[in-house]
Short mmCIF file of C-alpha atoms in Angstrom, two decimals:
data_model
loop_
_atom_site.label_atom_id
_atom_site.label_comp_id
_atom_site.label_asym_id
_atom_site.label_seq_id
_atom_site.Cartn_x
_atom_site.Cartn_y
_atom_site.Cartn_z
CA MET A 18 72.03 132.54 87.51
CA ASP A 19 68.73 130.95 86.88
CA ASN A 20 67.43 129.49 90.11
CA GLU A 21 65.45 126.53 88.54
CA SER A 22 68.51 125.72 86.51
CA PHE A 23 70.81 125.86 89.50
CA GLY A 24 68.48 123.49 91.35
CA VAL A 25 68.47 120.88 88.72
CA ARG A 26 72.40 121.11 88.41
CA PHE A 27 72.57 120.86 92.33
CA LEU A 28 70.18 117.88 92.28
CA PHE A 29 72.30 115.98 89.59
CA THR A 30 75.46 116.85 91.28
CA GLY A 31 74.29 115.54 94.55
CA VAL A 32 72.97 112.32 93.00
CA GLY A 33 76.59 111.83 91.46
CA VAL A 34 78.13 112.37 94.91
CA ILE A 35 75.87 109.82 96.54
CA ILE A 36 76.82 107.35 93.79
CA SER A 37 80.50 108.09 94.18
CA PHE A 38 80.29 107.49 97.97
CA PHE A 39 78.62 104.21 97.31
CA TRP A 40 81.34 102.93 95.13
CA GLY A 41 84.04 104.12 97.46
CA SER A 42 82.55 102.08 100.28
CA PHE A 43 81.86 99.29 97.88
CA PHE A 44 85.41 99.19 96.64
CA SER A 45 86.73 99.42 100.19
CA SER A 46 84.75 96.31 101.19
CA ILE A 47 85.85 94.27 98.20
CA ALA A 48 89.51 95.22 98.67
CA ILE A 49 89.33 93.88 102.21
CA LEU A 50 87.71 90.59 101.21
CA SER A 51 89.70 89.96 98.13
CA PRO A 52 92.78 88.46 99.84
CA TYR A 53 90.61 86.00 101.53
CA GLN A 54 88.88 85.15 98.34
CA LEU A 55 92.41 84.45 96.66
CA LEU A 56 93.37 82.32 99.73
CA ALA A 57 90.15 80.33 99.50
CA LYS A 58 90.52 79.71 95.75
CA SER A 59 94.09 78.31 96.07
CA PRO A 60 97.24 78.46 98.40
CA GLN A 61 99.11 81.80 97.79
CA HIS A 62 102.68 83.07 98.66
CA ALA A 63 102.99 85.63 101.55
CA ARG A 64 103.46 88.64 99.25
CA ARG A 65 100.00 87.83 97.70
CA SER A 66 98.21 87.16 100.85
CA ILE A 67 99.36 87.76 104.46
CA LEU A 68 101.70 90.57 103.69
CA LEU A 69 99.32 92.26 101.26
CA ALA A 70 97.92 95.51 102.61
CA PRO A 71 94.47 96.43 101.26
CA PRO A 72 94.66 99.45 98.81
CA THR A 73 93.43 102.68 100.30
CA ASN A 74 91.76 104.19 96.96
CA ALA A 75 90.64 102.84 93.74
CA PHE A 76 93.60 104.20 91.72
CA SER A 77 96.02 102.24 93.82
CA GLY A 78 93.47 99.49 93.97
CA LEU A 79 93.44 99.11 90.22
CA TRP A 80 97.10 98.82 89.98
CA SER A 81 97.24 96.26 92.79
CA SER A 82 94.46 94.14 91.32
CA ILE A 83 96.20 93.98 88.08
CA ARG A 84 99.44 92.92 89.58
CA ARG A 85 97.59 90.19 91.74
CA ARG A 86 95.54 89.18 88.74
CA HIS A 87 92.33 89.74 90.39
CA GLY A 88 89.75 90.55 87.72
CA PHE A 89 86.63 91.49 89.77
CA LEU A 90 88.51 93.84 92.07
CA ALA A 91 90.21 95.51 89.10
CA VAL A 92 86.70 96.14 87.58
CA VAL A 93 85.18 97.39 91.00
CA ALA A 94 88.21 99.62 91.26
CA LEU A 95 87.57 100.93 87.64
CA ALA A 96 83.94 101.60 88.38
CA SER A 97 84.93 103.36 91.51
CA ILE A 98 87.33 105.59 89.44
CA LEU A 99 84.53 106.12 86.82
CA SER A 100 82.19 107.44 89.71
CA GLU A 101 84.54 110.16 90.47
CA PHE A 102 83.98 111.59 86.90
CA LEU A 103 80.21 110.81 86.92
CA THR A 104 79.64 113.57 89.25
CA ILE A 105 81.19 116.16 86.80
CA PHE A 106 79.27 114.63 84.00
CA LEU A 107 75.95 114.68 85.83
CA GLY A 108 76.44 118.31 86.92
CA ASN A 109 76.84 119.39 83.27
CA ILE A 110 73.83 117.63 81.97
CA PRO A 111 71.20 120.39 82.78
CA PHE A 112 71.55 122.53 79.63
CA GLN A 113 72.58 126.34 80.17
CA ILE A 114 73.14 129.14 77.80
CA THR A 115 76.96 129.19 78.08
CA GLN A 116 77.12 125.45 77.13
CA THR A 117 77.33 124.17 73.57
CA LEU A 118 75.28 121.27 72.44
CA LEU A 119 78.34 119.12 71.91
CA VAL A 120 79.46 119.37 75.50
CA HIS A 121 75.75 118.64 76.59
CA ASN A 122 75.57 115.57 74.56
CA LEU A 123 79.06 114.41 75.45
CA CYS A 124 78.24 114.69 79.13
CA THR A 125 74.94 113.22 78.82
CA TRP A 126 76.08 109.93 77.03
CA ALA A 127 79.22 109.74 79.20
CA ALA A 128 77.06 109.65 82.23
CA VAL A 129 74.69 107.07 80.59
CA GLY A 130 77.82 104.80 79.56
CA ILE A 131 79.32 105.05 83.04
CA LEU A 132 75.90 104.13 84.79
CA CYS A 133 75.51 101.33 82.45
CA ILE A 134 78.85 99.88 83.31
CA MET A 135 78.06 100.38 87.19
CA ILE A 136 74.74 98.26 86.74
CA LEU A 137 76.68 95.68 84.91
CA VAL A 138 79.41 95.38 87.61
CA VAL A 139 76.55 95.20 90.32
CA ALA A 140 74.82 92.62 88.50
CA GLY A 141 77.84 90.69 88.01
CA SER A 142 78.80 90.70 91.78
CA LEU A 143 75.75 88.64 92.39
CA PHE A 144 77.52 85.70 90.57
CA VAL A 145 81.01 85.99 92.40
CA THR A 146 81.60 83.34 94.80
CA TRP A 147 82.81 84.29 98.22
CA PRO A 148 84.13 81.94 100.88
CA HIS A 149 82.40 81.58 104.23
CA ILE A 150 83.72 84.45 106.33
CA PRO A 151 81.91 84.27 109.85
CA VAL A 152 83.65 87.43 111.17
CA ASP A 153 83.97 90.78 109.61
CA PRO A 154 87.86 91.16 108.64
CA SER A 155 87.77 94.83 108.39
CA THR A 156 88.30 95.26 112.11
CA VAL A 157 91.44 94.47 114.02
CA ALA A 158 89.58 91.99 116.13
CA GLY A 159 88.06 90.29 112.99
CA ALA A 160 91.58 89.95 111.43
CA MET A 161 92.99 88.53 114.68
CA TYR A 162 90.09 85.89 114.71
CA TYR A 163 91.35 84.17 111.54
CA VAL A 164 95.19 83.80 112.74
CA CYS A 165 94.78 83.59 116.72
CA ASP A 166 94.87 79.80 116.58
CA SER A 167 96.95 79.15 113.36
CA LEU A 168 99.94 77.09 113.50
CA MET A 169 102.00 79.56 111.40
CA LEU A 170 102.33 81.94 114.38
CA ASP A 171 105.06 79.66 115.84
CA ARG A 172 107.12 80.27 112.84
CA PHE A 173 106.75 84.00 113.08
CA GLU A 174 107.94 84.09 116.59
CA GLY A 175 110.34 87.01 117.05
CA LEU A 176 109.41 88.84 113.88
CA SER A 177 107.22 91.47 115.61
CA THR A 178 110.38 93.19 116.82
CA MET A 179 111.84 93.47 113.28
CA LYS A 180 111.31 96.56 110.96
CA ARG A 181 108.51 95.93 108.45
CA GLN A 182 110.98 95.66 105.45
CA ASP A 183 113.09 93.07 107.35
CA ARG A 184 110.07 91.18 108.48
CA ASP A 185 108.55 90.91 104.96
CA LYS A 186 111.72 89.87 103.51
CA ARG A 187 112.18 86.99 106.30
CA VAL A 188 108.66 85.82 105.64
CA ASN A 189 108.98 85.90 102.03
CA GLU A 190 112.22 83.81 102.44
CA MET A 191 110.38 81.02 104.23
CA GLY A 192 108.72 80.22 100.86
CA LEU A 193 105.49 79.09 102.32
CA LYS A 194 102.07 79.17 101.01
CA TYR A 195 98.95 79.99 103.00
CA LYS A 196 95.18 79.21 102.65
CA PHE A 197 91.91 80.34 103.97
CA GLY A 198 89.23 77.85 105.02
CA LYS A 199 88.59 75.31 107.66
CA ILE A 200 91.85 74.59 109.63
CA THR A 201 92.70 72.53 112.58
CA GLY A 202 94.22 74.90 114.96
CA ALA A 203 96.99 74.74 117.47
CA SER A 204 94.37 73.84 120.24
CA GLY A 205 93.15 71.07 118.03
CA VAL A 206 89.83 72.69 117.36
CA VAL A 207 88.61 72.99 113.67
CA ARG A 208 87.71 76.48 112.80
CA VAL A 209 87.81 78.92 109.81
CA GLY A 210 91.11 80.69 109.66
CA VAL A 211 94.21 81.46 107.74
CA ASP A 212 97.24 79.02 108.08
CA ILE A 213 100.14 77.49 106.26
CA SER A 214 98.85 75.27 103.37
CA SER A 215 99.64 71.54 103.57
CA SER A 216 101.03 71.84 99.97
CA SER A 217 104.01 73.77 101.42
CA GLY A 218 104.53 71.38 104.42
CA GLY A 219 102.34 73.18 106.94
CA ALA A 220 99.06 72.76 108.69
CA ASP A 221 96.71 69.92 108.02
CA TRP A 222 93.49 71.16 106.30
CA THR A 223 90.02 69.56 106.87
CA LEU A 224 87.84 68.83 103.87
#
């Protein structure tokens, strides 16, 4: 094995792995924030909001985002999936004697195409509008912050002892819609949180 060729191949592969890690982290962040963005845009039913578990990987995230009709999350999930293949393509760009010219050109232009898509997605993310989120919702404490003073908690009394499937069914049967934004909590304090939308006969929302 040519040491110089191996070094270049190792470098290209390393760059691909770093890019893949970046997109994995970027996707995870968007997946956590996306339900709040949907709730901030318009009231959502429980199955598309409070009962929605963030996808754990880009493959399930792509399917989940298509079902939820969340275009930006779908694009980010697709870019994250492509990043997995980018590592392979970058690793095969340095030409070697056992490689045909066709494979070399295919890997080169595939990598260029994927990188162009990634640049467009990152550039497009700058124009995506996100709601004001004062606390990081990726932590348990952050998630609790947005519901700790919500009026909807009274309606969920006793559901914590039920199995998840039965609990989700009961919440869906309530037929309520939920929204994210400024709410008047149970304590009477105006704060940012998740609560029942006034359109479904729930909490009063401040403008």
